[in-house]
Short mmCIF file of C-alpha atoms in Angstrom, two decimals:
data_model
loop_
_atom_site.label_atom_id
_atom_site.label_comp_id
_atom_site.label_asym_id
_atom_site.label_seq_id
_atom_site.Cartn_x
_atom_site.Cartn_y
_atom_site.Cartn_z
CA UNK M 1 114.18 199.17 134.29
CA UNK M 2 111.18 197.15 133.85
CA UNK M 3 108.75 196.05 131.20
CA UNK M 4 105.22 197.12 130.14
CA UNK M 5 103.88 194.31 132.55
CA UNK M 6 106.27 195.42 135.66
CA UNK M 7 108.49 192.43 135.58
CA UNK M 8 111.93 193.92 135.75
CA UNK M 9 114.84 192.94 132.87
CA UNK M 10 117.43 192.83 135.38
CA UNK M 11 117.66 191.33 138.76
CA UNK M 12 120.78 189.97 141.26
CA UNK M 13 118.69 186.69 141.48
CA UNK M 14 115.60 185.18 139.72
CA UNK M 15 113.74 182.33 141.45
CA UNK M 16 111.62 179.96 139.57
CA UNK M 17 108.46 179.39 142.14
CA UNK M 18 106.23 180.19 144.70
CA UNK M 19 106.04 177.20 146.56
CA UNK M 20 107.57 176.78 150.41
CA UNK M 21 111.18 176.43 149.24
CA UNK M 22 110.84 179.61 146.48
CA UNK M 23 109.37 181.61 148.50
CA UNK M 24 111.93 180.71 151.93
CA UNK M 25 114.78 181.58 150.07
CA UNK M 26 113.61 184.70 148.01
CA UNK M 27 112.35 186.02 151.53
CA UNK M 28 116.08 185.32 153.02
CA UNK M 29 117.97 187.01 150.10
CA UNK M 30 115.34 190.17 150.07
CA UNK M 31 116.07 190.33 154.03
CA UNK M 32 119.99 190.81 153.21
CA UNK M 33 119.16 193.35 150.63
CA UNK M 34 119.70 191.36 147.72
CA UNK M 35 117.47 191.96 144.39
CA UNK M 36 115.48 189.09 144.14
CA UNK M 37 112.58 188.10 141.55
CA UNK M 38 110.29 185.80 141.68
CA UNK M 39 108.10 183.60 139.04
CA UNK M 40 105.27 181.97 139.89
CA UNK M 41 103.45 180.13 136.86
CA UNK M 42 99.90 179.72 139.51
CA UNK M 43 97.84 182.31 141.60
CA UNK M 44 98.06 181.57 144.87
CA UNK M 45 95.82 180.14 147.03
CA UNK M 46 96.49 177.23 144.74
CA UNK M 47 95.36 173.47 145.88
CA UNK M 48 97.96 171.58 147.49
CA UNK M 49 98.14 168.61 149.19
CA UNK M 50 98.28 169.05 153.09
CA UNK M 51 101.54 168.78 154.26
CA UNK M 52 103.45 166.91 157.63
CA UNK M 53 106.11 169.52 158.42
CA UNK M 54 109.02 168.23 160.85
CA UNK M 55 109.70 170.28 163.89
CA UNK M 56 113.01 170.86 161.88
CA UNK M 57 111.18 173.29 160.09
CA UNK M 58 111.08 176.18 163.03
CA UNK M 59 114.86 176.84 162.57
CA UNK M 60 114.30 177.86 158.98
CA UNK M 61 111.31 179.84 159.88
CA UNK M 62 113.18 181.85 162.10
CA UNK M 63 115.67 182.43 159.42
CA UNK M 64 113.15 183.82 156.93
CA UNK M 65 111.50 185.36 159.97
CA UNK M 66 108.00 183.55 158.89
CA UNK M 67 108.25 182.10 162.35
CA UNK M 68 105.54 184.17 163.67
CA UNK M 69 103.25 184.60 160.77
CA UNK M 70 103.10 180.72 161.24
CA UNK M 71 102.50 180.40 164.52
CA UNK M 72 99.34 183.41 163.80
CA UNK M 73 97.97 181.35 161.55
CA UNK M 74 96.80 178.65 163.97
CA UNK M 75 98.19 175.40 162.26
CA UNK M 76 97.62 172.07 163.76
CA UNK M 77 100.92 171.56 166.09
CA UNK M 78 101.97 168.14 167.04
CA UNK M 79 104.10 167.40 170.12
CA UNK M 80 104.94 163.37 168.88
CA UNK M 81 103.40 160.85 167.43
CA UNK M 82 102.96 156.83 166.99
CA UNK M 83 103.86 154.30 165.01
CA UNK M 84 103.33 150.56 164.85
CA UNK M 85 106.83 148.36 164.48
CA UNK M 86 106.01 144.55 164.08
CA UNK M 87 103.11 144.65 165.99
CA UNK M 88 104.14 147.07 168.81
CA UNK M 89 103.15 150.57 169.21
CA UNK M 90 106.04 152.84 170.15
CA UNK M 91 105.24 157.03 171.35
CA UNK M 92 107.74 159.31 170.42
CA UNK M 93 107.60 162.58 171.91
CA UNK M 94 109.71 165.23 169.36
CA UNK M 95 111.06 166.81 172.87
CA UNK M 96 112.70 163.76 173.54
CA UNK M 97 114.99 164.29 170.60
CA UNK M 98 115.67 168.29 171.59
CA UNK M 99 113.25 169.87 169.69
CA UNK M 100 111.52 172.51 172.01
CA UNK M 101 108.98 173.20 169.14
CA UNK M 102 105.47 171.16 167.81
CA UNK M 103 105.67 169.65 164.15
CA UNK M 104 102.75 170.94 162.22
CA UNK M 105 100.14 170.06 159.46
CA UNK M 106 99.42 172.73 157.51
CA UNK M 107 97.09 173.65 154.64
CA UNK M 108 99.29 173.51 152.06
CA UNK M 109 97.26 176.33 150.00
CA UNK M 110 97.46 179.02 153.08
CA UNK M 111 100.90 178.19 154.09
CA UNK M 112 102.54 178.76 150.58
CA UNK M 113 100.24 181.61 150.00
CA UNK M 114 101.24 182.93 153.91
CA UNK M 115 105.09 182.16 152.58
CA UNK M 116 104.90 183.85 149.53
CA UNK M 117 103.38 187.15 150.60
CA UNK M 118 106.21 187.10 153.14
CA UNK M 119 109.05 186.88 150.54
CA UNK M 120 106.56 189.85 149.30
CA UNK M 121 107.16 192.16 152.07
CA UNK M 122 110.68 191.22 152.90
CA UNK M 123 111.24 193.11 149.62
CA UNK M 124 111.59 190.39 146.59
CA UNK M 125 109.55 191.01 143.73
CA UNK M 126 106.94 188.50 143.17
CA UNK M 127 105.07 188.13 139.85
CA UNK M 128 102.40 184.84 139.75
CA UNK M 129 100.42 183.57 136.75
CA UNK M 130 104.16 183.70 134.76
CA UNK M 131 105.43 180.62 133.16
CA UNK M 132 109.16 179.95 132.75
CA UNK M 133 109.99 178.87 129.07
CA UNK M 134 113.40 178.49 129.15
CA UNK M 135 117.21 179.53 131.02
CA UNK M 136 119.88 180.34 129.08
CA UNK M 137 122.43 179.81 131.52
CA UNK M 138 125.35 179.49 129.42
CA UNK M 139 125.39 183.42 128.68
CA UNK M 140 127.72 185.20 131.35
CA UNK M 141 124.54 187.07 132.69
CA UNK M 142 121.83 184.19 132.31
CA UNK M 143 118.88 185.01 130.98
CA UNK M 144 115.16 183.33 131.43
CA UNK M 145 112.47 183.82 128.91
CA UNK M 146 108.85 183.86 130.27
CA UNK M 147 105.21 183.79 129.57
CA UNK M 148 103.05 186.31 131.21
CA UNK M 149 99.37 185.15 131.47
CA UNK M 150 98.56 188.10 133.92
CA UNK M 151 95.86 190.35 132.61
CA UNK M 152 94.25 187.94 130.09
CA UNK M 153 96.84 188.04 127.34
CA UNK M 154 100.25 186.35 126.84
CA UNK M 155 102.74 188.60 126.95
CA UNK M 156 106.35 187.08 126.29
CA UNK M 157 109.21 188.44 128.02
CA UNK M 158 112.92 188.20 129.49
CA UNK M 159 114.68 188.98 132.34
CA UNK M 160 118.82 188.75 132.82
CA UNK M 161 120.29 187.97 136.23
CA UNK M 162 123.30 186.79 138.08
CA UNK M 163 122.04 183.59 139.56
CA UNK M 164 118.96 181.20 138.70
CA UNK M 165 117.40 179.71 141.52
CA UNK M 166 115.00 176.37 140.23
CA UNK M 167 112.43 175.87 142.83
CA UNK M 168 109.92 174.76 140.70
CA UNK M 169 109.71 171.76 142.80
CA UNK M 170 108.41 168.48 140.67
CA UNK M 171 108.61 170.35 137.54
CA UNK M 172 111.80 170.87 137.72
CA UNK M 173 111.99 173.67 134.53
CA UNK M 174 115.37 173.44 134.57
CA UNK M 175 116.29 170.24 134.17
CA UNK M 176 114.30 170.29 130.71
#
């Protein structure tokens, strides 16, 4: 069952934002079937910050199966880099360390947008422009009260679930 505004009142797991992390792990859970919502208090493309990405990065990619939609998109790989230690220059090649695949600098804006829409079609439901007030997480079935600023009005609202997921990043909504 689900409100006016399409955000369900029930779901297995909620996760608080759209960014990278949000979106990897509400992809994952959809994947194995689970019922997964997400909140997203921007519309995405938002402005981000570009972003270094390790070549670490691939494994969990290939987890959320994203892996491919990334490597579409055409972002800048990098096989190594340099650095400068007390006045020498040292090269470090990621292959040396095992790593078969490029870092990359992405776009932050496309890449959470390319993430999101992902978690999208792996089946979790994804609602942006809603604001996370507050968790009750005390109850047995938690429950999250929202703001819904979709559509030009504010629309509160609540949803129950079994697990709260707080990838909110630097926000942190809830640790208050």
């Amino acid at each position: 069952m689900s409100t006016s505004s399409g955000i369900p009142r029930r779901c297995d797991v909620l996760v608080i934002g759209g960014g990278p992390a949000g979106s990897s792990v509400a992809a994952l859970l959809a994947k194995q079937g689970i019922d997964v919502v997400l909140l997203e208090k921007a519309l995405h493309p938002r402005p981000q910050v570009g972003e270094s990405l390790i070549p670490h990065v691939w494994k969990y990619a290939e987890l959320t199966g994203a892996a491919p939609l990334m490597e579409q998109q055409g972002f800048v790989a990098k096989a190594g880099g340099i650095t400068v230690w007390n006045g020498k220059i040292h090269r470090i090649a990621f292959a040396e360390f095992g790593f078969t695949r490029p870092a990359l600098h992405v776009e932050r804006d496309i890449f959470d947008e390319l993430l999101l829409k992902h978690a999208e079609r792996q089946g979790a439901q994804v609602f942006q422009q809603v604001t996370v007030r507050e968790a009750r997480l005390e109850l047995q079935q938690p429950e999250v009260n929202y703001l819904d600023k979709r559509g030009g009005d504010t629309v509160e609202g609540a949803i129950r679930c079994r697990f709260v997921i707080d990838a909110s990043g630097s926000s942190a909504v809830l640790a208050g």
